[in-house]
Amino acid sequence: MASQLPRKDQFDLPEGVIYLDGNSLGPLPKGAVDRAATVLRAEWGQDLIKAWNTAGWMALPKQVGDRIGALIGAPEGSVATGDTLSIKVYQALAAALKMRPDRRVILSDQGNFPTDLYMAQGLIDTIDKGYTLKTPAPEDVMGAITEDVAVVMLTQVDYRSGRMHDMAAITRKAHDMGAVMIWDLAHSAGAVPVDLTGCNAEFAVGCSYKYLNGGPGAPAFIYVRPDLATTVQPALAGWLGHDAPFAMELSYRPAMSTERMRVGTPPIVQLSLLDHALDVWDGVDMADLRAASITLSERFIAEVEARCPQLTLASPRDPAQRGSQVSFAFEHGYAAMQACIDHGVIGDFRAPNIMRFGFTPLYLDEADVIAAAKVIETVIANDLWRDPKYQTMSKVT
Amino acid sequence: MASQLPRKDQFDLPEGVIYLDGNSLGPLPKGAVDRAATVLRAEWGQDLIKAWNTAGWMALPKQVGDRIGALIGAPEGSVATGDTLSIKVYQALAAALKMRPDRRVILSDQGNFPTDLYMAQGLIDTIDKGYTLKTPAPEDVMGAITEDVAVVMLTQVDYRSGRMHDMAAITRKAHDMGAVMIWDLAHSAGAVPVDLTGCNAEFAVGCSYKYLNGGPGAPAFIYVRPDLATTVQPALAGWLGHDAPFAMELSYRPAMSTERMRVGTPPIVQLSLLDHALDVWDGVDMADLRAASITLSERFIAEVEARCPQLTLASPRDPAQRGSQVSFAFEHGYAAMQACIDHGVIGDFRAPNIMRFGFTPLYLDEADVIAAAKVIETVIANDLWRDPKYQTMSKVT
């Protein structure tokens, strides 16, 4: 049975807005305010410290991890949640380097989100044993996987172009060369079908505030391949990754499960909101979602190219090589995006010249996409972006 | 003008409960549900990605850091917020070790909260260059600070006994021996007067869900002494600690401020709740709070000792050497605490035999303390703790 898409009635979307930035921050799921009120008033307020047990807070990180796992082809118990994606990148990378003690190269690419590269640089400086971070162009990654590479660490979907790596093929090559594979699924989880078990990567990480709609600053996740769960070495050896956190032992003993990748006290309010947001996914088949995403994206490209010759497609034309976003290059992209937002179409801008639009079939339909293209046409054809009020650079994550 | 204490009307405390566990999880401040609803419905829901600017989310981590700083004697701009306390310990320790490259000893003590020791062990294993973690008894720390110590890392107030280290004296000794000083203020911030500037320590860390009432899993904080803010090396080099996060550069360049200790995308919902919780502190003088805490604690000790000879004081008798908690040792402490909780007095238990009670003058008065002692007497004098229902060990953080 096909998933029923879109599910606009499950979101509180503002009037008069077409939201093409769910790849940056997903919208508010209906009922989230009620869930927060319950966590605050009934659980925290009434049960106080007891709520860790009575309200199921202790179990929440794993429960949410399992729900995310179901969307990315990961078995029960293989996904731990908490912290931020940057922290999860560090954990995966530190653990992976320990698995290849005789190698000194970390291979990523220039399409990786900068924080992944920064965290790698921070880890390299911390260890200070001559590690090198290599960042070829995305299309040169396959050829750069050689027998000196300890770890291949890539984001599957390029945050700027939407270009998508072939997880299975790259993982196979990494393993052929004896390297450990880490996938960052920031723009994949809830966006495209992911089969972690099938691709056999050792680690995957991701965030939950984009396509999973967990809310601003929602917790991240880390997947550890089940056969490694009891042997990976946690660099961030926090008490909630301890085998017996409440025994208050002086020495660290990691949990005999993926839970060893937990660190400190979990952010219960944000985890609860994420848990609530995952309800929207009940009954959604990722293949159906992907088909809908491609339909929306293809239609958008066709409409924008027909209406705005000034814009140049900056994403792969082949939908099979694209995630769930479409980017156009335009010299005045920043100002043009501000003008679009002002006219009711919210996408975002990525330096130096990328106008980025995310396609989220949970709450978008073809009429939205056509309407958005018309607004972009209005902005571009009439040079609305030249208005001085659209020129000032402000921070948008 | 004396602070007006207690301020019970600013909290939503459950009926019929005396809450002596605010040192583990502070209670719900009034208005928190409304603040959460505003963040979710008006900010996230209506403004979506734009809320990073329109709702002030980008500024929130520093704003909250400055408000915490005001409670611990730290100047504006010296406190960064986010992540968990475990992560902040790791950041401080990794940065401190880089400042003493020729030394290999980390000195802590057996009274430190285990996660601090675990994080140190994880860092030692990650660097793998022969570092040693020494953990003498708390009373032996001063003598153990020798010229081979790179970093002294201590929690000021012992989570079990409430025993309080002399921050100024230990920091002076550490500096005399050429070591870097890190203070964990988990049980100090909002509990006792702290003068970070005066004590001159390089780093301090802490959490906000205890005496600061930020809610379950509220974000942590890290203080960096202002003269070091632009030179400390961040091990966890996340994008929001970058000097220009949105320039999306491939190389990490730390912010020229304490903000370099930020890592990933901040947990906006929990940060907002913490920001709200800090309103309660407006106009509170820490000296007044400390005086009230001592009055409550002294009265509690007198009442319990008079009523329950079976319990042995496990905290220093001198209030000047105690934080804002009082612990009693009792062989059947776990069951006894469960019975107390069942009878309306919530404290907590710490292995192996510690019944722990926190004193929080924001929402406790002397009548509460006397009433609590009477309940404890009822439980102990009548052996109520022997009821089988109080024997089962469950997890309480």
JSON list of C-alpha atoms in Angstrom, two decimals, chain A residues 54-156:
[
{"chain": "A", "resi": 54, "resn": "THR", "atom": "CA", "xyz": [8.06, 7.18, 35.93]},
{"chain": "A", "resi": 55, "resn": "ALA", "atom": "CA", "xyz": [7.98, 9.08, 32.65]},
{"chain": "A", "resi": 56, "resn": "GLY", "atom": "CA", "xyz": [10.34, 6.77, 30.81]},
{"chain": "A", "resi": 57, "resn": "TRP", "atom": "CA", "xyz": [13.10, 9.35, 30.41]},
{"chain": "A", "resi": 58, "resn": "MET", "atom": "CA", "xyz": [15.82, 6.76, 30.98]},
{"chain": "A", "resi": 59, "resn": "ALA", "atom": "CA", "xyz": [14.53, 4.71, 28.07]},
{"chain": "A", "resi": 60, "resn": "LEU", "atom": "CA", "xyz": [13.93, 7.64, 25.73]},
{"chain": "A", "resi": 61, "resn": "PRO", "atom": "CA", "xyz": [17.37, 7.88, 24.03]},
{"chain": "A", "resi": 62, "resn": "LYS", "atom": "CA", "xyz": [17.28, 4.26, 22.91]},
{"chain": "A", "resi": 63, "resn": "GLN", "atom": "CA", "xyz": [13.59, 4.40, 21.99]},
{"chain": "A", "resi": 64, "resn": "VAL", "atom": "CA", "xyz": [14.21, 7.38, 19.72]},
{"chain": "A", "resi": 65, "resn": "GLY", "atom": "CA", "xyz": [17.33, 5.73, 18.32]},
{"chain": "A", "resi": 66, "resn": "ASP", "atom": "CA", "xyz": [15.35, 2.68, 17.32]},
{"chain": "A", "resi": 67, "resn": "ARG", "atom": "CA", "xyz": [12.71, 4.81, 15.60]},
{"chain": "A", "resi": 68, "resn": "ILE", "atom": "CA", "xyz": [15.39, 6.63, 13.60]},
{"chain": "A", "resi": 69, "resn": "GLY", "atom": "CA", "xyz": [17.07, 3.31, 12.86]},
{"chain": "A", "resi": 70, "resn": "ALA", "atom": "CA", "xyz": [13.88, 2.08, 11.22]},
{"chain": "A", "resi": 71, "resn": "LEU", "atom": "CA", "xyz": [14.15, 4.93, 8.68]},
{"chain": "A", "resi": 72, "resn": "ILE", "atom": "CA", "xyz": [17.77, 4.26, 7.74]},
{"chain": "A", "resi": 73, "resn": "GLY", "atom": "CA", "xyz": [17.94, 0.50, 7.53]},
{"chain": "A", "resi": 74, "resn": "ALA", "atom": "CA", "xyz": [19.54, 0.02, 10.94]},
{"chain": "A", "resi": 75, "resn": "PRO", "atom": "CA", "xyz": [18.47, -2.80, 13.27]},
{"chain": "A", "resi": 76, "resn": "GLU", "atom": "CA", "xyz": [17.08, -2.28, 16.75]},
{"chain": "A", "resi": 77, "resn": "GLY", "atom": "CA", "xyz": [19.73, -1.33, 19.29]},
{"chain": "A", "resi": 78, "resn": "SER", "atom": "CA", "xyz": [22.24, -0.06, 16.73]},
{"chain": "A", "resi": 79, "resn": "VAL", "atom": "CA", "xyz": [21.50, 3.68, 16.95]},
{"chain": "A", "resi": 80, "resn": "ALA", "atom": "CA", "xyz": [22.35, 5.86, 19.97]},
{"chain": "A", "resi": 81, "resn": "THR", "atom": "CA", "xyz": [21.01, 9.41, 20.29]},
{"chain": "A", "resi": 82, "resn": "GLY", "atom": "CA", "xyz": [22.10, 12.63, 21.98]},
{"chain": "A", "resi": 83, "resn": "ASP", "atom": "CA", "xyz": [24.58, 15.49, 21.62]},
{"chain": "A", "resi": 84, "resn": "THR", "atom": "CA", "xyz": [25.06, 17.26, 18.30]},
{"chain": "A", "resi": 85, "resn": "LEU", "atom": "CA", "xyz": [26.07, 15.89, 14.94]},
{"chain": "A", "resi": 86, "resn": "SER", "atom": "CA", "xyz": [29.53, 17.43, 15.34]},
{"chain": "A", "resi": 87, "resn": "ILE", "atom": "CA", "xyz": [30.04, 15.42, 18.53]},
{"chain": "A", "resi": 88, "resn": "LYS", "atom": "CA", "xyz": [28.82, 12.25, 16.88]},
{"chain": "A", "resi": 89, "resn": "VAL", "atom": "CA", "xyz": [31.26, 12.80, 13.99]},
{"chain": "A", "resi": 90, "resn": "TYR", "atom": "CA", "xyz": [34.09, 13.07, 16.51]},
{"chain": "A", "resi": 91, "resn": "GLN", "atom": "CA", "xyz": [33.02, 9.89, 18.27]},
{"chain": "A", "resi": 92, "resn": "ALA", "atom": "CA", "xyz": [32.79, 7.90, 15.07]},
{"chain": "A", "resi": 93, "resn": "LEU", "atom": "CA", "xyz": [36.08, 9.21, 13.75]},
{"chain": "A", "resi": 94, "resn": "ALA", "atom": "CA", "xyz": [38.00, 8.66, 16.98]},
{"chain": "A", "resi": 95, "resn": "ALA", "atom": "CA", "xyz": [36.67, 5.11, 17.24]},
{"chain": "A", "resi": 96, "resn": "ALA", "atom": "CA", "xyz": [37.46, 4.42, 13.59]},
{"chain": "A", "resi": 97, "resn": "LEU", "atom": "CA", "xyz": [41.06, 5.63, 13.88]},
{"chain": "A", "resi": 98, "resn": "LYS", "atom": "CA", "xyz": [41.59, 3.24, 16.81]},
{"chain": "A", "resi": 99, "resn": "MET", "atom": "CA", "xyz": [40.53, 0.41, 14.51]},
{"chain": "A", "resi": 100, "resn": "ARG", "atom": "CA", "xyz": [43.34, 1.21, 12.03]},
{"chain": "A", "resi": 101, "resn": "PRO", "atom": "CA", "xyz": [46.27, 2.13, 14.28]},
{"chain": "A", "resi": 102, "resn": "ASP", "atom": "CA", "xyz": [48.88, 1.81, 11.54]},
{"chain": "A", "resi": 103, "resn": "ARG", "atom": "CA", "xyz": [47.29, 4.25, 9.10]},
{"chain": "A", "resi": 104, "resn": "ARG", "atom": "CA", "xyz": [47.38, 8.04, 9.19]},
{"chain": "A", "resi": 105, "resn": "VAL", "atom": "CA", "xyz": [45.03, 9.31, 6.47]},
{"chain": "A", "resi": 106, "resn": "ILE", "atom": "CA", "xyz": [41.44, 10.47, 6.91]},
{"chain": "A", "resi": 107, "resn": "LEU", "atom": "CA", "xyz": [39.72, 10.83, 3.56]},
{"chain": "A", "resi": 108, "resn": "SER", "atom": "CA", "xyz": [36.75, 13.14, 3.15]},
{"chain": "A", "resi": 109, "resn": "ASP", "atom": "CA", "xyz": [35.81, 15.53, 0.35]},
{"chain": "A", "resi": 110, "resn": "GLN", "atom": "CA", "xyz": [35.21, 19.19, -0.36]},
{"chain": "A", "resi": 111, "resn": "GLY", "atom": "CA", "xyz": [31.47, 18.62, -0.43]},
{"chain": "A", "resi": 112, "resn": "ASN", "atom": "CA", "xyz": [31.38, 17.54, 3.17]},
{"chain": "A", "resi": 113, "resn": "PHE", "atom": "CA", "xyz": [29.71, 19.92, 5.56]},
{"chain": "A", "resi": 114, "resn": "PRO", "atom": "CA", "xyz": [32.46, 22.03, 7.11]},
{"chain": "A", "resi": 115, "resn": "THR", "atom": "CA", "xyz": [31.84, 20.97, 10.71]},
{"chain": "A", "resi": 116, "resn": "ASP", "atom": "CA", "xyz": [32.73, 17.38, 9.82]},
{"chain": "A", "resi": 117, "resn": "LEU", "atom": "CA", "xyz": [36.07, 18.58, 8.48]},
{"chain": "A", "resi": 118, "resn": "TYR", "atom": "CA", "xyz": [36.59, 20.88, 11.47]},
{"chain": "A", "resi": 119, "resn": "MET", "atom": "CA", "xyz": [35.90, 18.08, 13.95]},
{"chain": "A", "resi": 120, "resn": "ALA", "atom": "CA", "xyz": [38.40, 15.91, 12.10]},
{"chain": "A", "resi": 121, "resn": "GLN", "atom": "CA", "xyz": [40.97, 18.71, 12.30]},
{"chain": "A", "resi": 122, "resn": "GLY", "atom": "CA", "xyz": [40.31, 19.10, 16.02]},
{"chain": "A", "resi": 123, "resn": "LEU", "atom": "CA", "xyz": [40.76, 15.37, 16.58]},
{"chain": "A", "resi": 124, "resn": "ILE", "atom": "CA", "xyz": [43.95, 15.32, 14.51]},
{"chain": "A", "resi": 125, "resn": "ASP", "atom": "CA", "xyz": [45.38, 18.19, 16.56]},
{"chain": "A", "resi": 126, "resn": "THR", "atom": "CA", "xyz": [44.32, 16.52, 19.80]},
{"chain": "A", "resi": 127, "resn": "ILE", "atom": "CA", "xyz": [45.98, 13.20, 18.96]},
{"chain": "A", "resi": 128, "resn": "ASP", "atom": "CA", "xyz": [48.96, 14.97, 17.37]},
{"chain": "A", "resi": 129, "resn": "LYS", "atom": "CA", "xyz": [50.50, 11.94, 15.70]},
{"chain": "A", "resi": 130, "resn": "GLY", "atom": "CA", "xyz": [50.79, 13.06, 12.13]},
{"chain": "A", "resi": 131, "resn": "TYR", "atom": "CA", "xyz": [47.33, 12.34, 10.81]},
{"chain": "A", "resi": 132, "resn": "THR", "atom": "CA", "xyz": [46.34, 13.97, 7.53]},
{"chain": "A", "resi": 133, "resn": "LEU", "atom": "CA", "xyz": [42.89, 15.01, 6.37]},
{"chain": "A", "resi": 134, "resn": "LYS", "atom": "CA", "xyz": [42.49, 14.75, 2.60]},
{"chain": "A", "resi": 135, "resn": "THR", "atom": "CA", "xyz": [39.63, 16.51, 0.86]},
{"chain": "A", "resi": 136, "resn": "PRO", "atom": "CA", "xyz": [39.50, 15.86, -2.87]},
{"chain": "A", "resi": 137, "resn": "ALA", "atom": "CA", "xyz": [36.59, 16.97, -5.01]},
{"chain": "A", "resi": 138, "resn": "PRO", "atom": "CA", "xyz": [33.55, 14.71, -4.51]},
{"chain": "A", "resi": 139, "resn": "GLU", "atom": "CA", "xyz": [33.93, 13.10, -7.93]},
{"chain": "A", "resi": 140, "resn": "ASP", "atom": "CA", "xyz": [37.53, 12.15, -7.15]},
{"chain": "A", "resi": 141, "resn": "VAL", "atom": "CA", "xyz": [36.78, 10.32, -3.91]},
{"chain": "A", "resi": 142, "resn": "MET", "atom": "CA", "xyz": [36.62, 6.82, -5.35]},
{"chain": "A", "resi": 143, "resn": "GLY", "atom": "CA", "xyz": [40.06, 7.14, -6.86]},
{"chain": "A", "resi": 144, "resn": "ALA", "atom": "CA", "xyz": [41.49, 8.59, -3.66]},
{"chain": "A", "resi": 145, "resn": "ILE", "atom": "CA", "xyz": [40.59, 5.55, -1.55]},
{"chain": "A", "resi": 146, "resn": "THR", "atom": "CA", "xyz": [43.96, 3.88, -1.34]},
{"chain": "A", "resi": 147, "resn": "GLU", "atom": "CA", "xyz": [45.60, 1.43, 1.04]},
{"chain": "A", "resi": 148, "resn": "ASP", "atom": "CA", "xyz": [46.98, 4.17, 3.27]},
{"chain": "A", "resi": 149, "resn": "VAL", "atom": "CA", "xyz": [43.53, 5.50, 4.15]},
{"chain": "A", "resi": 150, "resn": "ALA", "atom": "CA", "xyz": [42.44, 4.70, 7.70]},
{"chain": "A", "resi": 151, "resn": "VAL", "atom": "CA", "xyz": [38.94, 6.15, 7.47]},
{"chain": "A", "resi": 152, "resn": "VAL", "atom": "CA", "xyz": [36.67, 7.37, 4.70]},
{"chain": "A", "resi": 153, "resn": "MET", "atom": "CA", "xyz": [34.27, 9.93, 6.13]},
{"chain": "A", "resi": 154, "resn": "LEU", "atom": "CA", "xyz": [31.68, 11.41, 3.79]},
{"chain": "A", "resi": 155, "resn": "THR", "atom": "CA", "xyz": [28.33, 13.10, 3.86]},
{"chain": "A", "resi": 156, "resn": "GLN", "atom": "CA", "xyz": [26.14, 11.17, 1.48]}
]
